[in-house]
Amino acid sequence: MTTEYRRILLDGNAVDVRRDGETLVAGDGRTVAIADATHLPPVSPSKIVCVHLNYSSRVEEMMTKLPPAPTYFHKPVSALNAHESAVVRPQGCKWLNYEGEIAIVIGKTARNISPEEAGDYIRGYSIGNDYGLHDFRDTDSGSMLRVKGADTLCPIGPGIVEGWDFHDKRIRTIVNGEVRQDGNTNEMKWDMHYLVADIARTITLQPGDILMSGTPAISRTVYPGDVVEVEVEGLGTLRNHIVEGPTPIRSDVGAQPTESEEVLSTAKGGDWEFRGIRKPDLSNTH
């Protein structure tokens, strides 16, 4: 049996609530209809760790091979965002891509545990969308910090589902009503328990920390005005809309957005065999 918890803004305060049908119930008995709720991120993590590649369909699409063990990157906690909130594409950027994912939420401090023990340290699961600004791919392709770390690029929600079995679950990303990604957790090379145990070998995971578990094939660009939904069987639907930020990327500091072949092939799909081989063209800047 599963139980879903959310965090909403209720009478001016951040309140944890339990879902009961289409109603959210606070610990003190106050209720609000889901349709009327202002959602907040369901947890406040100390860190957000993401796996690069995990789903077989994505690996095949990119014409590559998985490494012997997972590789990871960080999204800063300042990127955290919520269900029904705006995802901001900064002015001066063009190539904002979605990546529908399942988020693992840690329930108790984990360090040096086995994959068989990892389930005891997981509170539950949520839905995430690992947005990336591929305009910065030529400069931060290793760390992914500017690609994946901008404010608002990590919506999580709508809530946390406890008691959910991650095996054989469908995950889809839908843009303006059209299905773009359609995968299954059975595609994952490394499952949820493995990922938690792997990170916890050397990095202490704290309650509320989030691990993003990878995305299936067909990550593509979205634009201001688009509505993006990530739907996971048993977890619900995370919905966000894309807006353009009012402030342009500063040109007097830092690497600037580019439109090299590397950027375009990653954002739009295709020419995967040249990724990591051809030199970036830095001449076409915004």
PDB file of C-alpha atoms in Angstrom:
ATOM      1  CA  MET A   1       0.000   0.000   0.000  1.00  0.00           C
ATOM      2  CA  THR A   2       1.298   3.447  -0.927  1.00  0.00           C
ATOM      3  CA  THR A   3       0.877   6.782   0.835  1.00  0.00           C
ATOM      4  CA  GLU A   4       1.543  10.152  -0.781  1.00  0.00           C
ATOM      5  CA  TYR A   5       2.744  13.256   1.034  1.00  0.00           C
ATOM      6  CA  ARG A   6       3.077  16.746  -0.397  1.00  0.00           C
ATOM      7  CA  ARG A   7       4.263  20.140   0.801  1.00  0.00           C
ATOM      8  CA  ILE A   8       2.051  23.112   0.005  1.00  0.00           C
ATOM      9  CA  LEU A   9       1.629  26.755   0.910  1.00  0.00           C
ATOM     10  CA  LEU A  10      -1.293  26.849   3.344  1.00  0.00           C
ATOM     11  CA  ASP A  11      -2.394  30.112   4.937  1.00  0.00           C
ATOM     12  CA  GLY A  12       1.039  31.588   4.300  1.00  0.00           C
ATOM     13  CA  ASN A  13       3.051  28.676   5.704  1.00  0.00           C
ATOM     14  CA  ALA A  14       4.868  25.689   4.229  1.00  0.00           C
ATOM     15  CA  VAL A  15       2.844  22.707   5.439  1.00  0.00           C
ATOM     16  CA  ASP A  16       3.310  18.964   4.937  1.00  0.00           C
ATOM     17  CA  VAL A  17       0.069  17.279   3.931  1.00  0.00           C
ATOM     18  CA  ARG A  18      -1.177  13.800   3.148  1.00  0.00           C
ATOM     19  CA  ARG A  19      -3.146  13.035   0.025  1.00  0.00           C
ATOM     20  CA  ASP A  20      -6.633  11.600   0.490  1.00  0.00           C
ATOM     21  CA  GLY A  21      -8.197  11.203  -2.939  1.00  0.00           C
ATOM     22  CA  GLU A  22      -8.401  14.673  -4.459  1.00  0.00           C
ATOM     23  CA  THR A  23      -7.968  16.371  -1.079  1.00  0.00           C
ATOM     24  CA  LEU A  24      -4.809  17.248   0.848  1.00  0.00           C
ATOM     25  CA  VAL A  25      -5.032  16.933   4.626  1.00  0.00           C
ATOM     26  CA  ALA A  26      -2.727  18.756   7.060  1.00  0.00           C
ATOM     27  CA  GLY A  27      -1.757  17.309  10.429  1.00  0.00           C
ATOM     28  CA  ASP A  28      -4.069  19.735  12.224  1.00  0.00           C
ATOM     29  CA  GLY A  29      -7.066  18.687  10.121  1.00  0.00           C
ATOM     30  CA  ARG A  30      -7.139  21.571   7.645  1.00  0.00           C
ATOM     31  CA  THR A  31      -7.925  20.465   4.097  1.00  0.00           C
ATOM     32  CA  VAL A  32      -7.462  21.871   0.615  1.00  0.00           C
ATOM     33  CA  ALA A  33      -8.452  20.495  -2.768  1.00  0.00           C
ATOM     34  CA  ILE A  34      -5.485  19.419  -4.899  1.00  0.00           C
ATOM     35  CA  ALA A  35      -6.739  21.646  -7.705  1.00  0.00           C
ATOM     36  CA  ASP A  36      -6.577  24.690  -5.405  1.00  0.00           C
ATOM     37  CA  ALA A  37      -3.219  23.954  -3.741  1.00  0.00           C
ATOM     38  CA  THR A  38      -0.015  25.939  -4.262  1.00  0.00           C
ATOM     39  CA  HIS A  39       2.673  23.280  -4.334  1.00  0.00           C
ATOM     40  CA  LEU A  40       6.176  23.562  -2.954  1.00  0.00           C
ATOM     41  CA  PRO A  41       9.071  21.143  -3.477  1.00  0.00           C
ATOM     42  CA  PRO A  42       8.145  18.134  -1.328  1.00  0.00           C
ATOM     43  CA  VAL A  43      11.527  18.071   0.492  1.00  0.00           C
ATOM     44  CA  SER A  44      14.448  20.376   1.283  1.00  0.00           C
ATOM     45  CA  PRO A  45      17.545  18.398   0.251  1.00  0.00           C
ATOM     46  CA  SER A  46      21.108  19.134   1.228  1.00  0.00           C
ATOM     47  CA  LYS A  47      22.171  17.819  -2.196  1.00  0.00           C
ATOM     48  CA  ILE A  48      20.753  16.664  -5.528  1.00  0.00           C
ATOM     49  CA  VAL A  49      22.800  13.953  -7.247  1.00  0.00           C
ATOM     50  CA  CYS A  50      22.016  12.875 -10.820  1.00  0.00           C
ATOM     51  CA  VAL A  51      23.163   9.885 -12.857  1.00  0.00           C
ATOM     52  CA  HIS A  52      24.263  10.609 -16.431  1.00  0.00           C
ATOM     53  CA  LEU A  53      23.097   7.544 -18.379  1.00  0.00           C
ATOM     54  CA  ASN A  54      21.028   4.633 -17.097  1.00  0.00           C
ATOM     55  CA  TYR A  55      18.134   3.737 -19.461  1.00  0.00           C
ATOM     56  CA  SER A  56      18.973   1.386 -22.338  1.00  0.00           C
ATOM     57  CA  SER A  57      16.822   3.324 -24.829  1.00  0.00           C
ATOM     58  CA  ARG A  58      18.817   6.487 -24.144  1.00  0.00           C
ATOM     59  CA  VAL A  59      22.122   4.654 -24.467  1.00  0.00           C
ATOM     60  CA  GLU A  60      21.053   3.159 -27.799  1.00  0.00           C
ATOM     61  CA  GLU A  61      19.747   6.500 -29.051  1.00  0.00           C
ATOM     62  CA  MET A  62      23.067   8.181 -28.299  1.00  0.00           C
ATOM     63  CA  MET A  63      25.024   5.376 -29.999  1.00  0.00           C
ATOM     64  CA  THR A  64      27.257   4.853 -27.004  1.00  0.00           C
ATOM     65  CA  LYS A  65      28.042   2.287 -24.320  1.00  0.00           C
ATOM     66  CA  LEU A  66      27.605   2.456 -20.591  1.00  0.00           C
ATOM     67  CA  PRO A  67      30.722   2.672 -18.433  1.00  0.00           C
ATOM     68  CA  PRO A  68      31.424  -0.141 -15.939  1.00  0.00           C
ATOM     69  CA  ALA A  69      29.793   1.908 -13.161  1.00  0.00           C
ATOM     70  CA  PRO A  70      27.442   4.919 -13.095  1.00  0.00           C
ATOM     71  CA  THR A  71      28.789   8.455 -13.446  1.00  0.00           C
ATOM     72  CA  TYR A  72      27.126  11.397 -11.721  1.00  0.00           C
ATOM     73  CA  PHE A  73      26.790  15.158 -11.558  1.00  0.00           C
ATOM     74  CA  HIS A  74      25.291  17.651  -9.112  1.00  0.00           C
ATOM     75  CA  LYS A  75      22.380  20.015  -9.492  1.00  0.00           C
ATOM     76  CA  PRO A  76      22.624  22.785  -6.860  1.00  0.00           C
ATOM     77  CA  VAL A  77      19.728  22.996  -4.405  1.00  0.00           C
ATOM     78  CA  SER A  78      19.038  26.497  -5.765  1.00  0.00           C
ATOM     79  CA  ALA A  79      17.750  24.756  -8.932  1.00  0.00           C
ATOM     80  CA  LEU A  80      14.920  23.132  -6.955  1.00  0.00           C
ATOM     81  CA  ASN A  81      11.420  23.846  -8.246  1.00  0.00           C
ATOM     82  CA  ALA A  82       7.873  22.591  -7.668  1.00  0.00           C
ATOM     83  CA  HIS A  83       4.836  21.082  -9.385  1.00  0.00           C
ATOM     84  CA  GLU A  84       2.841  23.603 -11.472  1.00  0.00           C
ATOM     85  CA  SER A  85       5.667  26.174 -11.289  1.00  0.00           C
ATOM     86  CA  ALA A  86       7.472  27.984 -14.098  1.00  0.00           C
ATOM     87  CA  VAL A  87      10.759  26.720 -15.502  1.00  0.00           C
ATOM     88  CA  VAL A  88      12.750  29.763 -16.601  1.00  0.00           C
ATOM     89  CA  ARG A  89      14.825  29.792 -19.780  1.00  0.00           C
ATOM     90  CA  PRO A  90      17.286  32.690 -19.394  1.00  0.00           C
ATOM     91  CA  GLN A  91      17.232  35.374 -22.049  1.00  0.00           C
ATOM     92  CA  GLY A  92      19.972  34.654 -24.572  1.00  0.00           C
ATOM     93  CA  CYS A  93      19.550  30.878 -24.373  1.00  0.00           C
ATOM     94  CA  LYS A  94      17.702  28.704 -26.897  1.00  0.00           C
ATOM     95  CA  TRP A  95      18.354  25.058 -26.120  1.00  0.00           C
ATOM     96  CA  LEU A  96      16.431  24.083 -22.991  1.00  0.00           C
ATOM     97  CA  ASN A  97      15.712  20.339 -22.931  1.00  0.00           C
ATOM     98  CA  TYR A  98      13.493  18.230 -20.652  1.00  0.00           C
ATOM     99  CA  GLU A  99      14.514  14.885 -19.145  1.00  0.00           C
ATOM    100  CA  GLY A 100      11.713  13.080 -17.315  1.00  0.00           C
ATOM    101  CA  GLU A 101      13.050  11.084 -14.373  1.00  0.00           C
ATOM    102  CA  ILE A 102      12.193   9.330 -11.118  1.00  0.00           C
ATOM    103  CA  ALA A 103      13.592  10.980  -8.008  1.00  0.00           C
ATOM    104  CA  ILE A 104      14.747   8.870  -5.069  1.00  0.00           C
ATOM    105  CA  VAL A 105      14.177  10.589  -1.713  1.00  0.00           C
ATOM    106  CA  ILE A 106      16.416   9.551   1.177  1.00  0.00           C
ATOM    107  CA  GLY A 107      14.660   8.855   4.482  1.00  0.00           C
ATOM    108  CA  LYS A 108      17.509   8.379   6.950  1.00  0.00           C
ATOM    109  CA  THR A 109      21.248   8.965   7.061  1.00  0.00           C
ATOM    110  CA  ALA A 110      23.009   6.505   4.740  1.00  0.00           C
ATOM    111  CA  ARG A 111      26.724   5.747   4.626  1.00  0.00           C
ATOM    112  CA  ASN A 112      28.593   2.614   3.523  1.00  0.00           C
ATOM    113  CA  ILE A 113      25.540   0.434   2.967  1.00  0.00           C
ATOM    114  CA  SER A 114      24.950  -2.477   0.589  1.00  0.00           C
ATOM    115  CA  PRO A 115      22.407  -2.454  -2.268  1.00  0.00           C
ATOM    116  CA  GLU A 116      20.410  -5.009  -0.271  1.00  0.00           C
ATOM    117  CA  GLU A 117      20.209  -2.559   2.639  1.00  0.00           C
ATOM    118  CA  ALA A 118      19.532   0.553   0.564  1.00  0.00           C
ATOM    119  CA  GLY A 119      15.748   0.194   0.482  1.00  0.00           C
ATOM    120  CA  ASP A 120      15.639   0.733   4.248  1.00  0.00           C
ATOM    121  CA  TYR A 121      17.205   4.180   3.751  1.00  0.00           C
ATOM    122  CA  ILE A 122      14.796   5.363   1.046  1.00  0.00           C
ATOM    123  CA  ARG A 123      11.784   7.312   2.271  1.00  0.00           C
ATOM    124  CA  GLY A 124       9.981   7.158  -1.047  1.00  0.00           C
ATOM    125  CA  TYR A 125       9.928   8.346  -4.634  1.00  0.00           C
ATOM    126  CA  SER A 126       8.899  11.444  -6.540  1.00  0.00           C
ATOM    127  CA  ILE A 127       8.930  12.659 -10.134  1.00  0.00           C
ATOM    128  CA  GLY A 128      11.650  14.960 -11.417  1.00  0.00           C
ATOM    129  CA  ASN A 129      12.509  16.772 -14.611  1.00  0.00           C
ATOM    130  CA  ASP A 130      16.243  17.213 -15.117  1.00  0.00           C
ATOM    131  CA  TYR A 131      16.149  20.262 -17.400  1.00  0.00           C
ATOM    132  CA  GLY A 132      19.374  21.291 -19.129  1.00  0.00           C
ATOM    133  CA  LEU A 133      20.554  24.425 -20.925  1.00  0.00           C
ATOM    134  CA  HIS A 134      22.611  22.908 -23.699  1.00  0.00           C
ATOM    135  CA  ASP A 135      23.704  26.388 -24.800  1.00  0.00           C
ATOM    136  CA  PHE A 136      26.509  25.903 -22.249  1.00  0.00           C
ATOM    137  CA  ARG A 137      27.460  22.400 -23.298  1.00  0.00           C
ATOM    138  CA  ASP A 138      30.747  23.432 -24.919  1.00  0.00           C
ATOM    139  CA  THR A 139      32.058  24.916 -21.686  1.00  0.00           C
ATOM    140  CA  ASP A 140      30.611  22.782 -18.881  1.00  0.00           C
ATOM    141  CA  SER A 141      30.198  19.399 -20.533  1.00  0.00           C
ATOM    142  CA  GLY A 142      32.191  17.709 -17.775  1.00  0.00           C
ATOM    143  CA  SER A 143      30.681  19.110 -14.596  1.00  0.00           C
ATOM    144  CA  MET A 144      27.323  20.009 -16.225  1.00  0.00           C
ATOM    145  CA  LEU A 145      27.009  22.839 -13.683  1.00  0.00           C
ATOM    146  CA  ARG A 146      25.819  25.587 -16.013  1.00  0.00           C
ATOM    147  CA  VAL A 147      24.027  23.107 -18.274  1.00  0.00           C
ATOM    148  CA  LYS A 148      21.937  21.551 -15.511  1.00  0.00           C
ATOM    149  CA  GLY A 149      22.288  23.894 -12.539  1.00  0.00           C
ATOM    150  CA  ALA A 150      20.433  27.107 -13.383  1.00  0.00           C
ATOM    151  CA  ASP A 151      17.637  28.302 -11.098  1.00  0.00           C
ATOM    152  CA  THR A 152      14.281  26.474 -11.573  1.00  0.00           C
ATOM    153  CA  LEU A 153      15.791  23.604 -13.630  1.00  0.00           C
ATOM    154  CA  CYS A 154      14.962  20.873 -11.095  1.00  0.00           C
ATOM    155  CA  PRO A 155      11.210  20.589 -10.534  1.00  0.00           C
ATOM    156  CA  ILE A 156      10.296  17.764  -8.157  1.00  0.00           C
ATOM    157  CA  GLY A 157       6.803  16.605  -7.222  1.00  0.00           C
ATOM    158  CA  PRO A 158       3.926  16.712  -6.894  1.00  0.00           C
ATOM    159  CA  GLY A 159       4.710  14.727  -3.723  1.00  0.00           C
ATOM    160  CA  ILE A 160       6.584  11.792  -2.228  1.00  0.00           C
ATOM    161  CA  VAL A 161       5.029   8.345  -2.506  1.00  0.00           C
ATOM    162  CA  GLU A 162       6.006   5.895   0.209  1.00  0.00           C
ATOM    163  CA  GLY A 163       5.698   2.140  -0.319  1.00  0.00           C
ATOM    164  CA  TRP A 164       6.023   2.364  -4.106  1.00  0.00           C
ATOM    165  CA  ASP A 165       7.674  -0.517  -5.985  1.00  0.00           C
ATOM    166  CA  PHE A 166       9.908   0.876  -8.727  1.00  0.00           C
ATOM    167  CA  HIS A 167       9.995  -2.317 -10.806  1.00  0.00           C
ATOM    168  CA  ASP A 168       8.343  -2.384 -14.258  1.00  0.00           C
ATOM    169  CA  LYS A 169       6.851   1.118 -14.119  1.00  0.00           C
ATOM    170  CA  ARG A 170       6.078   3.267 -17.143  1.00  0.00           C
ATOM    171  CA  ILE A 171       7.553   6.775 -17.396  1.00  0.00           C
ATOM    172  CA  ARG A 172       6.439   9.280 -20.021  1.00  0.00           C
ATOM    173  CA  THR A 173       7.173  12.914 -20.828  1.00  0.00           C
ATOM    174  CA  ILE A 174       4.358  14.803 -22.540  1.00  0.00           C
ATOM    175  CA  VAL A 175       4.774  18.225 -24.190  1.00  0.00           C
ATOM    176  CA  ASN A 176       1.625  20.184 -25.023  1.00  0.00           C
ATOM    177  CA  GLY A 177      -0.355  16.943 -24.945  1.00  0.00           C
ATOM    178  CA  GLU A 178       2.050  14.998 -27.208  1.00  0.00           C
ATOM    179  CA  VAL A 179       4.018  12.054 -25.810  1.00  0.00           C
ATOM    180  CA  ARG A 180       7.744  12.633 -26.344  1.00  0.00           C
ATOM    181  CA  GLN A 181       9.398  10.128 -24.002  1.00  0.00           C
ATOM    182  CA  ASP A 182       7.956   6.695 -23.272  1.00  0.00           C
ATOM    183  CA  GLY A 183      10.073   4.305 -21.225  1.00  0.00           C
ATOM    184  CA  ASN A 184      10.009   1.743 -18.447  1.00  0.00           C
ATOM    185  CA  THR A 185      12.082   1.337 -15.301  1.00  0.00           C
ATOM    186  CA  ASN A 186      13.009  -2.152 -16.478  1.00  0.00           C
ATOM    187  CA  GLU A 187      15.369  -0.371 -18.911  1.00  0.00           C
ATOM    188  CA  MET A 188      17.550   0.820 -16.032  1.00  0.00           C
ATOM    189  CA  LYS A 189      21.014  -0.727 -15.896  1.00  0.00           C
ATOM    190  CA  TRP A 190      21.412   0.315 -12.249  1.00  0.00           C
ATOM    191  CA  ASP A 191      18.286   0.279 -10.105  1.00  0.00           C
ATOM    192  CA  MET A 192      17.335   2.617  -7.258  1.00  0.00           C
ATOM    193  CA  HIS A 193      18.974   0.552  -4.542  1.00  0.00           C
ATOM    194  CA  TYR A 194      22.241   0.281  -6.450  1.00  0.00           C
ATOM    195  CA  LEU A 195      22.414   4.055  -7.030  1.00  0.00           C
ATOM    196  CA  VAL A 196      21.856   4.846  -3.357  1.00  0.00           C
ATOM    197  CA  ALA A 197      24.465   2.333  -2.200  1.00  0.00           C
ATOM    198  CA  ASP A 198      26.963   3.511  -4.805  1.00  0.00           C
ATOM    199  CA  ILE A 199      26.800   7.167  -3.765  1.00  0.00           C
ATOM    200  CA  ALA A 200      26.736   6.320  -0.053  1.00  0.00           C
ATOM    201  CA  ARG A 201      30.070   4.489  -0.279  1.00  0.00           C
ATOM    202  CA  THR A 202      31.907   7.802   0.147  1.00  0.00           C
ATOM    203  CA  ILE A 203      29.219  10.509   0.413  1.00  0.00           C
ATOM    204  CA  THR A 204      26.894  10.643   3.403  1.00  0.00           C
ATOM    205  CA  LEU A 205      23.278  10.897   2.273  1.00  0.00           C
ATOM    206  CA  GLN A 206      21.004  12.848   4.592  1.00  0.00           C
ATOM    207  CA  PRO A 207      17.205  12.691   5.004  1.00  0.00           C
ATOM    208  CA  GLY A 208      15.592  14.650   2.187  1.00  0.00           C
ATOM    209  CA  ASP A 209      18.485  14.254  -0.237  1.00  0.00           C
ATOM    210  CA  ILE A 210      17.471  13.514  -3.831  1.00  0.00           C
ATOM    211  CA  LEU A 211      19.002  11.129  -6.366  1.00  0.00           C
ATOM    212  CA  MET A 212      17.811  11.487  -9.944  1.00  0.00           C
ATOM    213  CA  SER A 213      17.846   8.064 -11.580  1.00  0.00           C
ATOM    214  CA  GLY A 214      18.188   8.799 -15.310  1.00  0.00           C
ATOM    215  CA  THR A 215      15.960   9.406 -18.322  1.00  0.00           C
ATOM    216  CA  PRO A 216      14.783   7.305 -21.285  1.00  0.00           C
ATOM    217  CA  ALA A 217      15.320   8.236 -24.940  1.00  0.00           C
ATOM    218  CA  ILE A 218      14.151  11.390 -26.715  1.00  0.00           C
ATOM    219  CA  SER A 219      15.188  14.406 -24.668  1.00  0.00           C
ATOM    220  CA  ARG A 220      14.362  17.406 -26.844  1.00  0.00           C
ATOM    221  CA  THR A 221      14.075  21.184 -26.727  1.00  0.00           C
ATOM    222  CA  VAL A 222      11.097  23.024 -25.269  1.00  0.00           C
ATOM    223  CA  TYR A 223      10.207  26.688 -25.590  1.00  0.00           C
ATOM    224  CA  PRO A 224       8.449  29.471 -23.675  1.00  0.00           C
ATOM    225  CA  GLY A 225       4.727  28.718 -23.606  1.00  0.00           C
ATOM    226  CA  ASP A 226       5.175  24.942 -23.638  1.00  0.00           C
ATOM    227  CA  VAL A 227       3.574  22.792 -20.932  1.00  0.00           C
ATOM    228  CA  VAL A 228       5.693  19.796 -19.936  1.00  0.00           C
ATOM    229  CA  GLU A 229       4.335  16.848 -17.946  1.00  0.00           C
ATOM    230  CA  VAL A 230       6.248  13.863 -16.600  1.00  0.00           C
ATOM    231  CA  GLU A 231       3.937  10.958 -15.826  1.00  0.00           C
ATOM    232  CA  VAL A 232       5.108   7.952 -13.816  1.00  0.00           C
ATOM    233  CA  GLU A 233       2.932   4.941 -13.118  1.00  0.00           C
ATOM    234  CA  GLY A 234       1.975   5.016  -9.451  1.00  0.00           C
ATOM    235  CA  LEU A 235       3.583   8.404  -8.750  1.00  0.00           C
ATOM    236  CA  GLY A 236       1.272  10.730 -10.658  1.00  0.00           C
ATOM    237  CA  THR A 237       2.115  13.663 -12.929  1.00  0.00           C
ATOM    238  CA  LEU A 238       4.598  16.514 -12.510  1.00  0.00           C
ATOM    239  CA  ARG A 239       3.528  19.526 -14.571  1.00  0.00           C
ATOM    240  CA  ASN A 240       5.465  22.701 -15.379  1.00  0.00           C
ATOM    241  CA  HIS A 241       5.373  25.465 -17.962  1.00  0.00           C
ATOM    242  CA  ILE A 242       8.273  27.180 -19.690  1.00  0.00           C
ATOM    243  CA  VAL A 243       8.799  30.951 -19.552  1.00  0.00           C
ATOM    244  CA  GLU A 244      11.565  33.236 -20.742  1.00  0.00           C
ATOM    245  CA  GLY A 245      13.374  35.089 -18.007  1.00  0.00           C
ATOM    246  CA  PRO A 246      13.414  38.906 -18.099  1.00  0.00           C
ATOM    247  CA  THR A 247      17.183  39.151 -17.601  1.00  0.00           C
ATOM    248  CA  PRO A 248      19.693  38.330 -20.352  1.00  0.00           C
ATOM    249  CA  ILE A 249      22.804  36.275 -19.732  1.00  0.00           C
ATOM    250  CA  ARG A 250      25.550  38.756 -18.836  1.00  0.00           C
ATOM    251  CA  SER A 251      28.132  39.180 -21.588  1.00  0.00           C
ATOM    252  CA  ASP A 252      30.820  40.780 -19.431  1.00  0.00           C
ATOM    253  CA  VAL A 253      31.661  37.632 -17.471  1.00  0.00           C
ATOM    254  CA  GLY A 254      31.883  33.892 -18.042  1.00  0.00           C
ATOM    255  CA  ALA A 255      31.489  31.621 -21.041  1.00  0.00           C
ATOM    256  CA  GLN A 256      28.694  32.617 -23.385  1.00  0.00           C
ATOM    257  CA  PRO A 257      25.940  30.448 -24.899  1.00  0.00           C
ATOM    258  CA  THR A 258      27.003  28.750 -28.139  1.00  0.00           C
ATOM    259  CA  GLU A 259      25.358  26.927 -31.037  1.00  0.00           C
ATOM    260  CA  SER A 260      28.101  24.512 -32.022  1.00  0.00           C
ATOM    261  CA  GLU A 261      27.386  21.172 -33.659  1.00  0.00           C
ATOM    262  CA  GLU A 262      27.827  19.606 -30.230  1.00  0.00           C
ATOM    263  CA  VAL A 263      25.119  21.830 -28.747  1.00  0.00           C
ATOM    264  CA  LEU A 264      22.693  21.345 -31.628  1.00  0.00           C
ATOM    265  CA  SER A 265      23.079  17.574 -31.918  1.00  0.00           C
ATOM    266  CA  THR A 266      22.533  17.130 -28.191  1.00  0.00           C
ATOM    267  CA  ALA A 267      19.560  19.473 -28.006  1.00  0.00           C
ATOM    268  CA  LYS A 268      17.838  18.376 -31.221  1.00  0.00           C
ATOM    269  CA  GLY A 269      19.020  14.753 -31.428  1.00  0.00           C
ATOM    270  CA  GLY A 270      21.185  13.143 -34.074  1.00  0.00           C
ATOM    271  CA  ASP A 271      24.810  12.991 -35.194  1.00  0.00           C
ATOM    272  CA  TRP A 272      25.568  11.143 -31.971  1.00  0.00           C
ATOM    273  CA  GLU A 273      28.612   9.421 -33.455  1.00  0.00           C
ATOM    274  CA  PHE A 274      30.423  12.789 -33.587  1.00  0.00           C
ATOM    275  CA  ARG A 275      29.781  13.790 -29.983  1.00  0.00           C
ATOM    276  CA  GLY A 276      33.016  14.160 -28.059  1.00  0.00           C
ATOM    277  CA  ILE A 277      35.097  13.920 -31.264  1.00  0.00           C
ATOM    278  CA  ARG A 278      34.531  17.108 -33.224  1.00  0.00           C
ATOM    279  CA  LYS A 279      35.844  20.377 -31.898  1.00  0.00           C
ATOM    280  CA  PRO A 280      33.264  22.894 -30.658  1.00  0.00           C
ATOM    281  CA  ASP A 281      32.590  25.883 -32.856  1.00  0.00           C
ATOM    282  CA  LEU A 282      32.664  28.849 -30.479  1.00  0.00           C
ATOM    283  CA  SER A 283      32.222  31.487 -33.164  1.00  0.00           C
ATOM    284  CA  ASN A 284      28.414  31.418 -33.259  1.00  0.00           C
ATOM    285  CA  THR A 285      27.522  33.130 -30.006  1.00  0.00           C
ATOM    286  CA  HIS A 286      24.348  34.929 -28.993  1.00  0.00           C
TER     287      HIS A 286
END
